[in-house]
């Protein structure tokens, strides 16, 4: 779809408002709106100005002017606004030099796809994220100098079996038993179906929706795989749709990785496959039906996984999920079928076109543009340098004796560790100028100053339980 097609679409749909959207650096959609009269074909070259100093991780106040250039191929009609609204996702450029902005996450994803093509290894990369989430009824939290608390509630929460609900009808999933009984135990089938249908109305292909393992409304909706940039755009629509559908029904959705103690956290197992000339590069006659290139790609992902986690698991809360000894895929090994390994080769089909790698460590708190790009760059580095992933680990990791488990490397134990790994291992990201030094340094600085240090400095409520009477 080109600019003229967008204008025709707007006229046919009776559009009144144009909503321009783009990503801040941490990964939250930003937007502003203009009347449809302000959009013409020149808008797709001239763009719209805004103050970049107010966007997290972006420009200093003395260089704040930025331009957002709408991408005509992203045009969709918003399903929630009262006035008919056309949504366009934009690319960020400097108003003086007209150069693309190095801290624009969408630009990084575009460069990652371009680097793949220039490498000669492949010409397309497909990403399929399995984004989990929670549907809650109520969330209260506060973090101040003399107080810190959070309180979550859900009609499905197993802690509410004794609550006076006038009447309490029971059917609340026990901890770790939400995968996946039919209603009335599952209370969100209709809500998830509505989310699915709204996503499909936006042209986003959905494969399945279901309840997930945890009590209190944990769920998953799976999008069909798409090229990296397209999937990064879709992930933003995905989060936007789920939050707004839930909101209009009096619920709230969170992609926070570990909101509930002693129950399953929220992951985003991410499938990746590289193709060349219409053929799947990862299909072959090696282990589990994959190719030598796929094995090298696994080697790259495992070799750089600790640094990749700074983008794929980018919150302090991410590491409440990635705890050794539990079900999270913290062990940097690979296997067919074994879900306790960080990289899995799905065995659902013998079709060569279905051969792909599943990186199970990421979670949906990530900025998809950055996380998917980092995963691709790690895989490409593995192929380029023929990194041997070693032998597969087909045993149950949790049954291994301590001496065997000790030699298996592990994902970072904290965001601090992941940031440190990124600072020490980022050359693979700099290839093709995909990630720039400026972008990586800002990511490390932003995460350290705004997330790692503030969490370190604050007393934790559980510390009062442990230590107040010392």
PDB file of N, CA and C in Angstrom, residues 348-417:
ATOM      1  N   UNK A 348       6.736 -30.993  15.874  1.00  0.00           N
ATOM      2  CA  UNK A 348       5.325 -31.196  15.544  1.00  0.00           C
ATOM      3  C   UNK A 348       5.137 -31.716  14.115  1.00  0.00           C
ATOM      4  N   UNK A 349       6.094 -31.422  13.220  1.00  0.00           N
ATOM      5  CA  UNK A 349       5.911 -31.742  11.811  1.00  0.00           C
ATOM      6  C   UNK A 349       7.238 -32.134  11.176  1.00  0.00           C
ATOM      7  N   UNK A 350       7.164 -33.031  10.169  1.00  0.00           N
ATOM      8  CA  UNK A 350       8.346 -33.410   9.389  1.00  0.00           C
ATOM      9  C   UNK A 350       8.527 -32.519   8.162  1.00  0.00           C
ATOM     10  N   UNK A 351       7.586 -31.610   7.945  1.00  0.00           N
ATOM     11  CA  UNK A 351       7.659 -30.723   6.784  1.00  0.00           C
ATOM     12  C   UNK A 351       8.889 -29.828   6.907  1.00  0.00           C
ATOM     13  N   UNK A 352       9.784 -29.838   5.911  1.00  0.00           N
ATOM     14  CA  UNK A 352      10.978 -28.980   5.980  1.00  0.00           C
ATOM     15  C   UNK A 352      10.657 -27.510   6.204  1.00  0.00           C
ATOM     16  N   UNK A 353       9.504 -27.056   5.685  1.00  0.00           N
ATOM     17  CA  UNK A 353       9.139 -25.651   5.844  1.00  0.00           C
ATOM     18  C   UNK A 353       8.806 -25.308   7.293  1.00  0.00           C
ATOM     19  N   UNK A 354       8.554 -26.315   8.105  1.00  0.00           N
ATOM     20  CA  UNK A 354       8.215 -26.073   9.511  1.00  0.00           C
ATOM     21  C   UNK A 354       9.444 -26.094  10.407  1.00  0.00           C
ATOM     22  N   UNK A 355      10.620 -26.383   9.844  1.00  0.00           N
ATOM     23  CA  UNK A 355      11.820 -26.457  10.670  1.00  0.00           C
ATOM     24  C   UNK A 355      12.237 -25.067  11.132  1.00  0.00           C
ATOM     25  N   UNK A 356      12.384 -24.937  12.443  1.00  0.00           N
ATOM     26  CA  UNK A 356      12.679 -23.648  13.036  1.00  0.00           C
ATOM     27  C   UNK A 356      13.324 -23.881  14.393  1.00  0.00           C
ATOM     28  N   UNK A 357      13.859 -22.825  14.950  1.00  0.00           N
ATOM     29  CA  UNK A 357      14.405 -22.872  16.296  1.00  0.00           C
ATOM     30  C   UNK A 357      13.469 -22.118  17.229  1.00  0.00           C
ATOM     31  N   UNK A 358      13.323 -22.611  18.439  1.00  0.00           N
ATOM     32  CA  UNK A 358      12.490 -21.951  19.441  1.00  0.00           C
ATOM     33  C   UNK A 358      13.379 -21.521  20.604  1.00  0.00           C
ATOM     34  N   UNK A 359      13.582 -20.218  20.723  1.00  0.00           N
ATOM     35  CA  UNK A 359      14.335 -19.659  21.842  1.00  0.00           C
ATOM     36  C   UNK A 359      13.341 -19.384  22.948  1.00  0.00           C
ATOM     37  N   UNK A 360      13.460 -20.135  24.064  1.00  0.00           N
ATOM     38  CA  UNK A 360      12.405 -20.153  25.062  1.00  0.00           C
ATOM     39  C   UNK A 360      12.631 -19.177  26.214  1.00  0.00           C
ATOM     40  N   UNK A 361      13.773 -18.513  26.231  1.00  0.00           N
ATOM     41  CA  UNK A 361      14.105 -17.636  27.354  1.00  0.00           C
ATOM     42  C   UNK A 361      13.353 -16.303  27.352  1.00  0.00           C
ATOM     43  N   UNK A 362      13.067 -15.676  26.191  1.00  0.00           N
ATOM     44  CA  UNK A 362      12.466 -14.327  26.190  1.00  0.00           C
ATOM     45  C   UNK A 362      11.128 -14.244  26.918  1.00  0.00           C
ATOM     46  N   UNK A 363      10.762 -13.009  27.276  1.00  0.00           N
ATOM     47  CA  UNK A 363       9.441 -12.756  27.845  1.00  0.00           C
ATOM     48  C   UNK A 363       8.828 -11.524  27.168  1.00  0.00           C
ATOM     49  N   UNK A 364       7.507 -11.334  27.294  1.00  0.00           N
ATOM     50  CA  UNK A 364       6.822 -10.293  26.517  1.00  0.00           C
ATOM     51  C   UNK A 364       6.944  -8.887  27.080  1.00  0.00           C
ATOM     52  N   UNK A 365       7.763  -8.690  28.112  1.00  0.00           N
ATOM     53  CA  UNK A 365       8.041  -7.316  28.550  1.00  0.00           C
ATOM     54  C   UNK A 365       9.006  -6.629  27.588  1.00  0.00           C
ATOM     55  N   UNK A 366       9.526  -7.382  26.628  1.00  0.00           N
ATOM     56  CA  UNK A 366      10.575  -6.853  25.750  1.00  0.00           C
ATOM     57  C   UNK A 366      10.014  -5.912  24.687  1.00  0.00           C
ATOM     58  N   UNK A 367      10.910  -5.115  24.130  1.00  0.00           N
ATOM     59  CA  UNK A 367      10.668  -4.339  22.919  1.00  0.00           C
ATOM     60  C   UNK A 367      10.966  -5.280  21.756  1.00  0.00           C
ATOM     61  N   UNK A 368       9.921  -5.711  21.048  1.00  0.00           N
ATOM     62  CA  UNK A 368      10.087  -6.721  20.009  1.00  0.00           C
ATOM     63  C   UNK A 368      11.071  -6.334  18.929  1.00  0.00           C
ATOM     64  N   UNK A 369      11.082  -5.069  18.537  1.00  0.00           N
ATOM     65  CA  UNK A 369      12.017  -4.626  17.504  1.00  0.00           C
ATOM     66  C   UNK A 369      13.456  -4.924  17.914  1.00  0.00           C
ATOM     67  N   UNK A 370      13.784  -4.675  19.175  1.00  0.00           N
ATOM     68  CA  UNK A 370      15.150  -4.881  19.661  1.00  0.00           C
ATOM     69  C   UNK A 370      15.421  -6.352  19.941  1.00  0.00           C
ATOM     70  N   UNK A 371      14.489  -7.033  20.596  1.00  0.00           N
ATOM     71  CA  UNK A 371      14.710  -8.429  20.970  1.00  0.00           C
ATOM     72  C   UNK A 371      14.828  -9.320  19.747  1.00  0.00           C
ATOM     73  N   UNK A 372      13.917  -9.191  18.790  1.00  0.00           N
ATOM     74  CA  UNK A 372      13.968 -10.040  17.600  1.00  0.00           C
ATOM     75  C   UNK A 372      15.236  -9.763  16.796  1.00  0.00           C
ATOM     76  N   UNK A 373      15.628  -8.496  16.736  1.00  0.00           N
ATOM     77  CA  UNK A 373      16.847  -8.140  16.005  1.00  0.00           C
ATOM     78  C   UNK A 373      18.078  -8.744  16.671  1.00  0.00           C
ATOM     79  N   UNK A 374      18.121  -8.695  18.004  1.00  0.00           N
ATOM     80  CA  UNK A 374      19.271  -9.252  18.727  1.00  0.00           C
ATOM     81  C   UNK A 374      19.347 -10.764  18.547  1.00  0.00           C
ATOM     82  N   UNK A 375      18.209 -11.449  18.577  1.00  0.00           N
ATOM     83  CA  UNK A 375      18.191 -12.904  18.376  1.00  0.00           C
ATOM     84  C   UNK A 375      18.693 -13.242  16.978  1.00  0.00           C
ATOM     85  N   UNK A 376      18.214 -12.506  15.970  1.00  0.00           N
ATOM     86  CA  UNK A 376      18.672 -12.740  14.595  1.00  0.00           C
ATOM     87  C   UNK A 376      20.171 -12.520  14.472  1.00  0.00           C
ATOM     88  N   UNK A 377      20.673 -11.439  15.044  1.00  0.00           N
ATOM     89  CA  UNK A 377      22.096 -11.131  14.918  1.00  0.00           C
ATOM     90  C   UNK A 377      22.958 -12.199  15.608  1.00  0.00           C
ATOM     91  N   UNK A 378      22.482 -12.750  16.716  1.00  0.00           N
ATOM     92  CA  UNK A 378      23.208 -13.832  17.384  1.00  0.00           C
ATOM     93  C   UNK A 378      23.230 -15.078  16.507  1.00  0.00           C
ATOM     94  N   UNK A 379      22.079 -15.403  15.902  1.00  0.00           N
ATOM     95  CA  UNK A 379      22.013 -16.571  15.021  1.00  0.00           C
ATOM     96  C   UNK A 379      22.931 -16.401  13.815  1.00  0.00           C
ATOM     97  N   UNK A 380      22.934 -15.211  13.218  1.00  0.00           N
ATOM     98  CA  UNK A 380      23.783 -14.959  12.055  1.00  0.00           C
ATOM     99  C   UNK A 380      25.266 -15.034  12.425  1.00  0.00           C
ATOM    100  N   UNK A 381      25.612 -14.521  13.602  1.00  0.00           N
ATOM    101  CA  UNK A 381      26.999 -14.603  14.039  1.00  0.00           C
ATOM    102  C   UNK A 381      27.420 -16.064  14.201  1.00  0.00           C
ATOM    103  N   UNK A 382      26.508 -16.901  14.683  1.00  0.00           N
ATOM    104  CA  UNK A 382      26.805 -18.322  14.800  1.00  0.00           C
ATOM    105  C   UNK A 382      27.070 -18.965  13.452  1.00  0.00           C
ATOM    106  N   UNK A 383      26.261 -18.599  12.445  1.00  0.00           N
ATOM    107  CA  UNK A 383      26.440 -19.159  11.101  1.00  0.00           C
ATOM    108  C   UNK A 383      27.729 -18.640  10.470  1.00  0.00           C
ATOM    109  N   UNK A 384      27.958 -17.344  10.597  1.00  0.00           N
ATOM    110  CA  UNK A 384      29.150 -16.746   9.979  1.00  0.00           C
ATOM    111  C   UNK A 384      30.440 -17.308  10.567  1.00  0.00           C
ATOM    112  N   UNK A 385      30.434 -17.578  11.874  1.00  0.00           N
ATOM    113  CA  UNK A 385      31.640 -18.061  12.551  1.00  0.00           C
ATOM    114  C   UNK A 385      31.613 -19.553  12.846  1.00  0.00           C
ATOM    115  N   UNK A 386      30.582 -20.239  12.317  1.00  0.00           N
ATOM    116  CA  UNK A 386      30.460 -21.683  12.470  1.00  0.00           C
ATOM    117  C   UNK A 386      30.645 -22.111  13.931  1.00  0.00           C
ATOM    118  N   UNK A 387      29.837 -21.480  14.799  1.00  0.00           N
ATOM    119  CA  UNK A 387      29.928 -21.754  16.225  1.00  0.00           C
ATOM    120  C   UNK A 387      29.264 -23.089  16.548  1.00  0.00           C
ATOM    121  N   UNK A 388      30.026 -23.999  17.098  1.00  0.00           N
ATOM    122  CA  UNK A 388      29.538 -25.338  17.446  1.00  0.00           C
ATOM    123  C   UNK A 388      28.713 -25.259  18.729  1.00  0.00           C
ATOM    124  N   UNK A 389      27.454 -25.692  18.687  1.00  0.00           N
ATOM    125  CA  UNK A 389      26.634 -25.630  19.910  1.00  0.00           C
ATOM    126  C   UNK A 389      26.906 -26.773  20.878  1.00  0.00           C
ATOM    127  N   UNK A 390      27.806 -27.700  20.500  1.00  0.00           N
ATOM    128  CA  UNK A 390      28.047 -28.868  21.341  1.00  0.00           C
ATOM    129  C   UNK A 390      26.962 -29.906  21.151  1.00  0.00           C
ATOM    130  N   UNK A 391      26.913 -30.856  22.056  1.00  0.00           N
ATOM    131  CA  UNK A 391      25.928 -31.926  21.968  1.00  0.00           C
ATOM    132  C   UNK A 391      24.586 -31.472  22.515  1.00  0.00           C
ATOM    133  N   UNK A 392      23.509 -32.021  21.971  1.00  0.00           N
ATOM    134  CA  UNK A 392      22.185 -31.683  22.513  1.00  0.00           C
ATOM    135  C   UNK A 392      22.005 -32.260  23.904  1.00  0.00           C
ATOM    136  N   UNK A 393      21.078 -31.700  24.631  1.00  0.00           N
ATOM    137  CA  UNK A 393      20.783 -32.163  25.988  1.00  0.00           C
ATOM    138  C   UNK A 393      19.361 -32.707  25.991  1.00  0.00           C
ATOM    139  N   UNK A 394      19.243 -34.013  25.790  1.00  0.00           N
ATOM    140  CA  UNK A 394      17.922 -34.629  25.715  1.00  0.00           C
ATOM    141  C   UNK A 394      17.465 -35.231  27.036  1.00  0.00           C
ATOM    142  N   UNK A 395      18.314 -35.154  28.054  1.00  0.00           N
ATOM    143  CA  UNK A 395      17.909 -35.619  29.378  1.00  0.00           C
ATOM    144  C   UNK A 395      17.045 -34.566  30.054  1.00  0.00           C
ATOM    145  N   UNK A 396      16.320 -34.996  31.074  1.00  0.00           N
ATOM    146  CA  UNK A 396      15.593 -34.042  31.906  1.00  0.00           C
ATOM    147  C   UNK A 396      16.617 -33.295  32.761  1.00  0.00           C
ATOM    148  N   UNK A 397      16.761 -32.009  32.492  1.00  0.00           N
ATOM    149  CA  UNK A 397      17.776 -31.216  33.182  1.00  0.00           C
ATOM    150  C   UNK A 397      17.595 -31.264  34.687  1.00  0.00           C
ATOM    151  N   UNK A 398      16.353 -31.342  35.129  1.00  0.00           N
ATOM    152  CA  UNK A 398      16.101 -31.278  36.563  1.00  0.00           C
ATOM    153  C   UNK A 398      16.383 -32.594  37.274  1.00  0.00           C
ATOM    154  N   UNK A 399      16.677 -33.660  36.492  1.00  0.00           N
ATOM    155  CA  UNK A 399      17.070 -34.931  37.089  1.00  0.00           C
ATOM    156  C   UNK A 399      18.578 -35.147  37.047  1.00  0.00           C
ATOM    157  N   UNK A 400      19.317 -34.173  36.482  1.00  0.00           N
ATOM    158  CA  UNK A 400      20.759 -34.338  36.352  1.00  0.00           C
ATOM    159  C   UNK A 400      21.441 -34.230  37.712  1.00  0.00           C
ATOM    160  N   UNK A 401      22.504 -35.022  37.925  1.00  0.00           N
ATOM    161  CA  UNK A 401      23.287 -34.854  39.156  1.00  0.00           C
ATOM    162  C   UNK A 401      23.994 -33.509  39.150  1.00  0.00           C
ATOM    163  N   UNK A 402      24.335 -32.967  40.308  1.00  0.00           N
ATOM    164  CA  UNK A 402      24.925 -31.627  40.399  1.00  0.00           C
ATOM    165  C   UNK A 402      26.180 -31.453  39.557  1.00  0.00           C
ATOM    166  N   UNK A 403      27.004 -32.498  39.457  1.00  0.00           N
ATOM    167  CA  UNK A 403      28.247 -32.355  38.701  1.00  0.00           C
ATOM    168  C   UNK A 403      27.994 -32.165  37.207  1.00  0.00           C
ATOM    169  N   UNK A 404      26.917 -32.776  36.665  1.00  0.00           N
ATOM    170  CA  UNK A 404      26.578 -32.583  35.250  1.00  0.00           C
ATOM    171  C   UNK A 404      25.913 -31.222  35.041  1.00  0.00           C
ATOM    172  N   UNK A 405      25.050 -30.851  35.964  1.00  0.00           N
ATOM    173  CA  UNK A 405      24.343 -29.578  35.844  1.00  0.00           C
ATOM    174  C   UNK A 405      25.310 -28.404  35.947  1.00  0.00           C
ATOM    175  N   UNK A 406      26.379 -28.568  36.699  1.00  0.00           N
ATOM    176  CA  UNK A 406      27.320 -27.471  36.937  1.00  0.00           C
ATOM    177  C   UNK A 406      28.025 -27.014  35.676  1.00  0.00           C
ATOM    178  N   UNK A 407      28.147 -27.904  34.673  1.00  0.00           N
ATOM    179  CA  UNK A 407      28.882 -27.532  33.447  1.00  0.00           C
ATOM    180  C   UNK A 407      27.964 -26.922  32.394  1.00  0.00           C
ATOM    181  N   UNK A 408      26.657 -26.862  32.663  1.00  0.00           N
ATOM    182  CA  UNK A 408      25.722 -26.254  31.717  1.00  0.00           C
ATOM    183  C   UNK A 408      25.617 -24.765  32.017  1.00  0.00           C
ATOM    184  N   UNK A 409      25.989 -23.900  31.079  1.00  0.00           N
ATOM    185  CA  UNK A 409      25.889 -22.467  31.351  1.00  0.00           C
ATOM    186  C   UNK A 409      24.449 -22.041  31.549  1.00  0.00           C
ATOM    187  N   UNK A 410      24.274 -20.917  32.222  1.00  0.00           N
ATOM    188  CA  UNK A 410      22.936 -20.474  32.600  1.00  0.00           C
ATOM    189  C   UNK A 410      22.686 -19.050  32.129  1.00  0.00           C
ATOM    190  N   UNK A 411      21.428 -18.726  31.954  1.00  0.00           N
ATOM    191  CA  UNK A 411      21.027 -17.352  31.640  1.00  0.00           C
ATOM    192  C   UNK A 411      21.376 -16.444  32.816  1.00  0.00           C
ATOM    193  N   UNK A 412      21.445 -15.146  32.606  1.00  0.00           N
ATOM    194  CA  UNK A 412      21.735 -14.229  33.713  1.00  0.00           C
ATOM    195  C   UNK A 412      20.732 -14.391  34.853  1.00  0.00           C
ATOM    196  N   UNK A 413      21.196 -14.097  36.053  1.00  0.00           N
ATOM    197  CA  UNK A 413      20.321 -14.188  37.214  1.00  0.00           C
ATOM    198  C   UNK A 413      19.652 -12.883  37.569  1.00  0.00           C
ATOM    199  N   UNK A 414      19.999 -11.808  36.868  1.00  0.00           N
ATOM    200  CA  UNK A 414      19.415 -10.498  37.150  1.00  0.00           C
ATOM    201  C   UNK A 414      19.589  -9.612  35.930  1.00  0.00           C
ATOM    202  N   UNK A 415      18.824  -8.530  35.886  1.00  0.00           N
ATOM    203  CA  UNK A 415      18.990  -7.568  34.801  1.00  0.00           C
ATOM    204  C   UNK A 415      20.386  -6.955  34.859  1.00  0.00           C
ATOM    205  N   UNK A 416      20.897  -6.751  36.053  1.00  0.00           N
ATOM    206  CA  UNK A 416      22.250  -6.233  36.228  1.00  0.00           C
ATOM    207  C   UNK A 416      23.268  -7.127  35.513  1.00  0.00           C
ATOM    208  N   UNK A 417      23.142  -8.449  35.690  1.00  0.00           N
ATOM    209  CA  UNK A 417      24.044  -9.389  35.025  1.00  0.00           C
ATOM    210  C   UNK A 417      23.878  -9.341  33.509  1.00  0.00           C
TER     211      UNK A 417
END
